[in-house]
PDB file of C-alpha atoms in Angstrom:
ATOM      1  CA  MET A   1     108.482  93.857  94.010  1.00  0.00           C
ATOM      2  CA  ALA A   2     106.703  95.537  96.887  1.00  0.00           C
ATOM      3  CA  PRO A   3     102.917  95.473  96.834  1.00  0.00           C
ATOM      4  CA  PRO A   4     101.907  98.486  94.755  1.00  0.00           C
ATOM      5  CA  ASN A   5     100.546 101.373  96.816  1.00  0.00           C
ATOM      6  CA  PHE A   6     100.493 104.070  94.166  1.00  0.00           C
ATOM      7  CA  THR A   7      97.797 105.266  91.798  1.00  0.00           C
ATOM      8  CA  TYR A   8      98.549 105.019  88.106  1.00  0.00           C
ATOM      9  CA  THR A   9      96.494 107.712  86.340  1.00  0.00           C
ATOM     10  CA  GLU A  10      96.427 109.468  82.981  1.00  0.00           C
ATOM     11  CA  GLU A  11      98.261 112.365  84.610  1.00  0.00           C
ATOM     12  CA  THR A  12     101.164 110.211  85.797  1.00  0.00           C
ATOM     13  CA  ALA A  13     101.256 108.359  82.484  1.00  0.00           C
ATOM     14  CA  SER A  14     101.524 111.440  80.266  1.00  0.00           C
ATOM     15  CA  VAL A  15     104.702 112.042  78.295  1.00  0.00           C
ATOM     16  CA  SER A  16     105.301 115.411  79.967  1.00  0.00           C
ATOM     17  CA  ASN A  17     105.306 113.808  83.430  1.00  0.00           C
ATOM     18  CA  LYS A  18     107.548 110.839  82.658  1.00  0.00           C
ATOM     19  CA  ASN A  19     110.653 112.578  84.019  1.00  0.00           C
ATOM     20  CA  LYS A  20     108.931 114.410  86.865  1.00  0.00           C
ATOM     21  CA  THR A  21     106.786 111.917  88.743  1.00  0.00           C
ATOM     22  CA  ARG A  22     109.230 109.131  89.610  1.00  0.00           C
ATOM     23  CA  CYS A  23     112.720 110.054  90.687  1.00  0.00           C
ATOM     24  CA  ALA A  24     115.160 108.765  93.274  1.00  0.00           C
ATOM     25  CA  ALA A  25     117.005 111.764  94.652  1.00  0.00           C
ATOM     26  CA  LYS A  26     119.386 110.298  97.208  1.00  0.00           C
ATOM     27  CA  TYR A  27     122.519 110.267  95.045  1.00  0.00           C
ATOM     28  CA  ARG A  28     121.823 112.549  92.102  1.00  0.00           C
ATOM     29  CA  ARG A  29     124.817 114.129  90.402  1.00  0.00           C
ATOM     30  CA  GLU A  30     123.536 117.682  90.834  1.00  0.00           C
ATOM     31  CA  TYR A  31     124.789 117.481  94.427  1.00  0.00           C
ATOM     32  CA  GLU A  32     128.397 117.029  93.299  1.00  0.00           C
ATOM     33  CA  THR A  33     130.670 119.991  93.930  1.00  0.00           C
ATOM     34  CA  VAL A  34     133.698 118.843  91.912  1.00  0.00           C
ATOM     35  CA  LEU A  35     133.695 120.202  88.359  1.00  0.00           C
ATOM     36  CA  PRO A  36     133.900 119.202  85.603  1.00  0.00           C
ATOM     37  CA  LYS A  37     131.799 116.112  86.225  1.00  0.00           C
ATOM     38  CA  ASN A  38     133.303 112.929  84.864  1.00  0.00           C
ATOM     39  CA  LYS A  39     130.974 110.173  83.655  1.00  0.00           C
ATOM     40  CA  ASN A  40     133.198 107.445  85.114  1.00  0.00           C
ATOM     41  CA  TYR A  41     134.082 108.918  88.501  1.00  0.00           C
ATOM     42  CA  THR A  42     132.133 110.688  91.207  1.00  0.00           C
ATOM     43  CA  PRO A  43     133.137 112.075  94.602  1.00  0.00           C
ATOM     44  CA  ILE A  44     129.865 110.780  96.075  1.00  0.00           C
ATOM     45  CA  ASN A  45     130.383 107.561  97.997  1.00  0.00           C
ATOM     46  CA  PHE A  46     127.601 105.067  97.469  1.00  0.00           C
ATOM     47  CA  PRO A  47     126.698 103.557 100.843  1.00  0.00           C
ATOM     48  CA  ILE A  48     127.027  99.801 101.113  1.00  0.00           C
ATOM     49  CA  LEU A  49     125.514  99.564 104.585  1.00  0.00           C
ATOM     50  CA  ARG A  50     123.643 102.373 106.275  1.00  0.00           C
ATOM     51  CA  TYR A  51     123.194 102.906 110.003  1.00  0.00           C
ATOM     52  CA  SER A  52     119.414 102.726 109.593  1.00  0.00           C
ATOM     53  CA  ASP A  53     119.867  99.249 108.068  1.00  0.00           C
ATOM     54  CA  ILE A  54     121.770  98.149 111.174  1.00  0.00           C
ATOM     55  CA  LEU A  55     119.093  99.597 113.465  1.00  0.00           C
ATOM     56  CA  LEU A  56     116.293  97.865 111.571  1.00  0.00           C
ATOM     57  CA  MET A  57     118.235  94.572 111.557  1.00  0.00           C
ATOM     58  CA  ILE A  58     118.608  94.816 115.342  1.00  0.00           C
ATOM     59  CA  ALA A  59     114.885  95.574 115.735  1.00  0.00           C
ATOM     60  CA  GLU A  60     113.939  92.673 113.459  1.00  0.00           C
ATOM     61  CA  ALA A  61     116.294  90.178 115.121  1.00  0.00           C
ATOM     62  CA  ASP A  62     115.260  91.231 118.627  1.00  0.00           C
ATOM     63  CA  ASN A  63     111.589  90.907 117.695  1.00  0.00           C
ATOM     64  CA  GLU A  64     112.165  87.378 116.379  1.00  0.00           C
ATOM     65  CA  LEU A  65     113.982  86.351 119.584  1.00  0.00           C
ATOM     66  CA  THR A  66     111.396  87.655 122.050  1.00  0.00           C
ATOM     67  CA  ALA A  67     107.715  86.924 122.674  1.00  0.00           C
ATOM     68  CA  VAL A  68     106.740  90.587 122.299  1.00  0.00           C
ATOM     69  CA  PRO A  69     108.702  93.553 120.918  1.00  0.00           C
ATOM     70  CA  SER A  70     111.255  94.722 123.486  1.00  0.00           C
ATOM     71  CA  ASP A  71     112.273  98.256 124.416  1.00  0.00           C
ATOM     72  CA  LEU A  72     115.441  97.747 122.355  1.00  0.00           C
ATOM     73  CA  ALA A  73     113.416  96.835 119.244  1.00  0.00           C
ATOM     74  CA  TYR A  74     111.191  99.900 119.666  1.00  0.00           C
ATOM     75  CA  ALA A  75     114.213 102.152 120.309  1.00  0.00           C
ATOM     76  CA  CYS A  76     115.969 100.988 117.134  1.00  0.00           C
ATOM     77  CA  LEU A  77     112.839 101.336 115.007  1.00  0.00           C
ATOM     78  CA  ASP A  78     111.983 104.718 116.503  1.00  0.00           C
ATOM     79  CA  SER A  79     115.494 106.059 115.826  1.00  0.00           C
ATOM     80  CA  VAL A  80     114.932 105.436 112.121  1.00  0.00           C
ATOM     81  CA  ARG A  81     111.395 106.830 112.183  1.00  0.00           C
ATOM     82  CA  ILE A  82     112.360 110.001 114.077  1.00  0.00           C
ATOM     83  CA  ARG A  83     115.231 110.736 111.665  1.00  0.00           C
ATOM     84  CA  ALA A  84     112.749 110.369 108.793  1.00  0.00           C
ATOM     85  CA  GLY A  85     110.215 112.657 110.483  1.00  0.00           C
ATOM     86  CA  ILE A  86     107.727 109.870 111.235  1.00  0.00           C
ATOM     87  CA  THR A  87     105.909 109.483 114.549  1.00  0.00           C
ATOM     88  CA  PRO A  88     107.677 107.014 116.877  1.00  0.00           C
ATOM     89  CA  LEU A  89     105.887 103.808 117.906  1.00  0.00           C
ATOM     90  CA  THR A  90     107.205 103.491 121.476  1.00  0.00           C
ATOM     91  CA  GLY A  91     104.501 102.111 123.732  1.00  0.00           C
ATOM     92  CA  ALA A  92     102.277 101.106 120.809  1.00  0.00           C
ATOM     93  CA  GLY A  93     101.722  97.672 122.389  1.00  0.00           C
ATOM     94  CA  LEU A  94     102.166  95.769 119.138  1.00  0.00           C
ATOM     95  CA  THR A  95     102.232  91.993 118.976  1.00  0.00           C
ATOM     96  CA  LYS A  96     105.236  90.168 117.551  1.00  0.00           C
ATOM     97  CA  GLU A  97     103.468  89.727 114.183  1.00  0.00           C
ATOM     98  CA  GLN A  98     102.289  93.356 114.054  1.00  0.00           C
ATOM     99  CA  PHE A  99     105.807  94.582 114.834  1.00  0.00           C
ATOM    100  CA  ARG A 100     107.224  92.285 112.133  1.00  0.00           C
ATOM    101  CA  ASN A 101     104.813  93.843 109.613  1.00  0.00           C
ATOM    102  CA  VAL A 102     105.811  97.358 110.729  1.00  0.00           C
ATOM    103  CA  ILE A 103     109.475  96.465 110.156  1.00  0.00           C
ATOM    104  CA  LYS A 104     108.663  95.061 106.703  1.00  0.00           C
ATOM    105  CA  LYS A 105     106.901  98.284 105.740  1.00  0.00           C
ATOM    106  CA  GLU A 106     109.627 100.435 107.304  1.00  0.00           C
ATOM    107  CA  ARG A 107     112.378  98.628 105.365  1.00  0.00           C
ATOM    108  CA  ALA A 108     110.409  99.037 102.125  1.00  0.00           C
ATOM    109  CA  MET A 109     110.160 102.796 102.667  1.00  0.00           C
ATOM    110  CA  GLU A 110     113.613 103.399 104.147  1.00  0.00           C
ATOM    111  CA  PHE A 111     115.539 101.481 101.493  1.00  0.00           C
ATOM    112  CA  CYS A 112     113.476 102.323  98.438  1.00  0.00           C
ATOM    113  CA  PHE A 113     115.754 102.443  95.353  1.00  0.00           C
ATOM    114  CA  GLU A 114     118.668 100.869  97.262  1.00  0.00           C
ATOM    115  CA  ALA A 115     118.314  97.316  95.857  1.00  0.00           C
ATOM    116  CA  LEU A 116     117.625  95.635  99.205  1.00  0.00           C
ATOM    117  CA  ARG A 117     113.948  94.736  98.778  1.00  0.00           C
ATOM    118  CA  ARG A 118     114.443  91.424  96.975  1.00  0.00           C
ATOM    119  CA  TRP A 119     116.769  90.111  99.676  1.00  0.00           C
ATOM    120  CA  ASP A 120     114.355  91.195 102.414  1.00  0.00           C
ATOM    121  CA  LEU A 121     111.484  89.398 100.676  1.00  0.00           C
ATOM    122  CA  ILE A 122     113.584  86.254 100.239  1.00  0.00           C
ATOM    123  CA  ARG A 123     114.612  86.308 103.910  1.00  0.00           C
ATOM    124  CA  TRP A 124     110.972  86.607 105.005  1.00  0.00           C
ATOM    125  CA  GLY A 125     109.822  83.893 102.578  1.00  0.00           C
ATOM    126  CA  ASP A 126     107.670  86.411 100.669  1.00  0.00           C
ATOM    127  CA  PHE A 127     109.555  86.839  97.384  1.00  0.00           C
ATOM    128  CA  TYR A 128     107.753  84.298  95.191  1.00  0.00           C
ATOM    129  CA  THR A 129     104.251  85.177  96.425  1.00  0.00           C
ATOM    130  CA  ASN A 130     104.933  88.915  96.023  1.00  0.00           C
ATOM    131  CA  MET A 131     106.182  88.448  92.470  1.00  0.00           C
ATOM    132  CA  ILE A 132     103.122  86.372  91.530  1.00  0.00           C
ATOM    133  CA  ALA A 133     100.837  88.975  93.148  1.00  0.00           C
ATOM    134  CA  MET A 134     102.609  91.740  91.229  1.00  0.00           C
ATOM    135  CA  GLN A 135     102.147  89.855  87.964  1.00  0.00           C
ATOM    136  CA  ALA A 136      98.406  89.512  88.653  1.00  0.00           C
ATOM    137  CA  TYR A 137      98.161  93.201  89.582  1.00  0.00           C
ATOM    138  CA  VAL A 138      99.927  94.325  86.431  1.00  0.00           C
ATOM    139  CA  GLU A 139      97.796  92.089  84.201  1.00  0.00           C
ATOM    140  CA  GLN A 140      94.493  93.207  85.737  1.00  0.00           C
ATOM    141  CA  ASP A 141      95.438  96.869  85.461  1.00  0.00           C
ATOM    142  CA  GLY A 142      96.219  96.601  81.756  1.00  0.00           C
ATOM    143  CA  TRP A 143      99.919  97.378  82.043  1.00  0.00           C
ATOM    144  CA  THR A 144     100.744  94.568  79.648  1.00  0.00           C
ATOM    145  CA  THR A 145      99.537  96.551  76.641  1.00  0.00           C
ATOM    146  CA  GLY A 146     102.177  98.420  74.680  1.00  0.00           C
ATOM    147  CA  LEU A 147     105.430  98.212  76.600  1.00  0.00           C
ATOM    148  CA  LYS A 148     105.869  95.030  78.610  1.00  0.00           C
ATOM    149  CA  TYR A 149     106.191  96.504  82.095  1.00  0.00           C
ATOM    150  CA  ALA A 150     105.704  93.122  83.736  1.00  0.00           C
ATOM    151  CA  SER A 151     108.031  90.976  81.632  1.00  0.00           C
ATOM    152  CA  ALA A 152     110.298  90.369  84.628  1.00  0.00           C
ATOM    153  CA  TYR A 153     107.437  88.757  86.538  1.00  0.00           C
ATOM    154  CA  TYR A 154     106.492  86.121  83.950  1.00  0.00           C
ATOM    155  CA  ASN A 155     109.337  83.672  84.400  1.00  0.00           C
ATOM    156  CA  ILE A 156     109.585  83.733  88.175  1.00  0.00           C
ATOM    157  CA  SER A 157     109.849  80.499  90.102  1.00  0.00           C
ATOM    158  CA  GLU A 158     110.739  79.551  93.646  1.00  0.00           C
ATOM    159  CA  ALA A 159     114.245  78.762  92.375  1.00  0.00           C
ATOM    160  CA  TYR A 160     114.894  82.519  92.457  1.00  0.00           C
ATOM    161  CA  ASN A 161     115.004  82.322  96.257  1.00  0.00           C
ATOM    162  CA  TYR A 162     118.499  80.850  95.800  1.00  0.00           C
ATOM    163  CA  PHE A 163     121.538  81.330  93.633  1.00  0.00           C
ATOM    164  CA  PRO A 164     122.633  78.340  91.573  1.00  0.00           C
ATOM    165  CA  ILE A 165     125.864  76.710  92.656  1.00  0.00           C
ATOM    166  CA  PRO A 166     128.276  77.168  89.721  1.00  0.00           C
ATOM    167  CA  ASP A 167     129.272  73.987  87.862  1.00  0.00           C
ATOM    168  CA  SER A 168     132.915  74.882  88.432  1.00  0.00           C
ATOM    169  CA  GLU A 169     132.332  74.720  92.204  1.00  0.00           C
ATOM    170  CA  MET A 170     130.419  71.460  91.990  1.00  0.00           C
ATOM    171  CA  SER A 171     133.170  69.859  89.914  1.00  0.00           C
ATOM    172  CA  VAL A 172     135.930  70.673  92.426  1.00  0.00           C
ATOM    173  CA  ASN A 173     133.901  69.952  95.570  1.00  0.00           C
ATOM    174  CA  LYS A 174     132.665  66.364  95.439  1.00  0.00           C
ATOM    175  CA  MET A 175     130.670  66.917  98.660  1.00  0.00           C
ATOM    176  CA  ILE A 176     128.222  69.068  96.679  1.00  0.00           C
ATOM    177  CA  THR A 177     126.186  66.553  94.715  1.00  0.00           C
ATOM    178  CA  ILE A 178     122.924  68.446  94.258  1.00  0.00           C
ATOM    179  CA  ASN A 179     122.428  72.038  93.172  1.00  0.00           C
ATOM    180  CA  ASN A 180     120.068  74.414  94.975  1.00  0.00           C
ATOM    181  CA  PRO A 181     116.329  73.728  94.446  1.00  0.00           C
ATOM    182  CA  GLY A 182     115.189  74.591  90.941  1.00  0.00           C
ATOM    183  CA  TRP A 183     118.687  74.800  89.504  1.00  0.00           C
TER     184      TRP A 183
END
């Protein structure tokens, strides 16, 4: 769902590279110390909310409330960047919009493979346009031949910015007369 920034080449597409080139390593089972490994249980706790998420939420909220990024916003963002080994931005003199774009990029990198991107895009009002752009990118690059890599992008509408209100809720709450847009 993020704008694609990778290069898709013959080398990355080869059968021998399929299991080597794309891999999320944050919570792989090889790090487990308890043996034997059980397919239903793991001693690794999956994080629901990470400290870096809180820091980036503070930076984003503070940026939206002030005319220019504050010291607090920079401090929160830089804490995440320093932990990741990235150069801090303190004193970069960014505008509100530039800082917002830095936060968007930072969240995309920091929470890759953690299923937060869609909700970030919806919050920023970018979900629908990003999905349409991704569909166009996939079609122009020929990904639609063979396996349908882009099938998830074909039926997207702005209704996906919301969840539908269940009929069971609408039937018991007479104050809800209209479902969310598109549903």
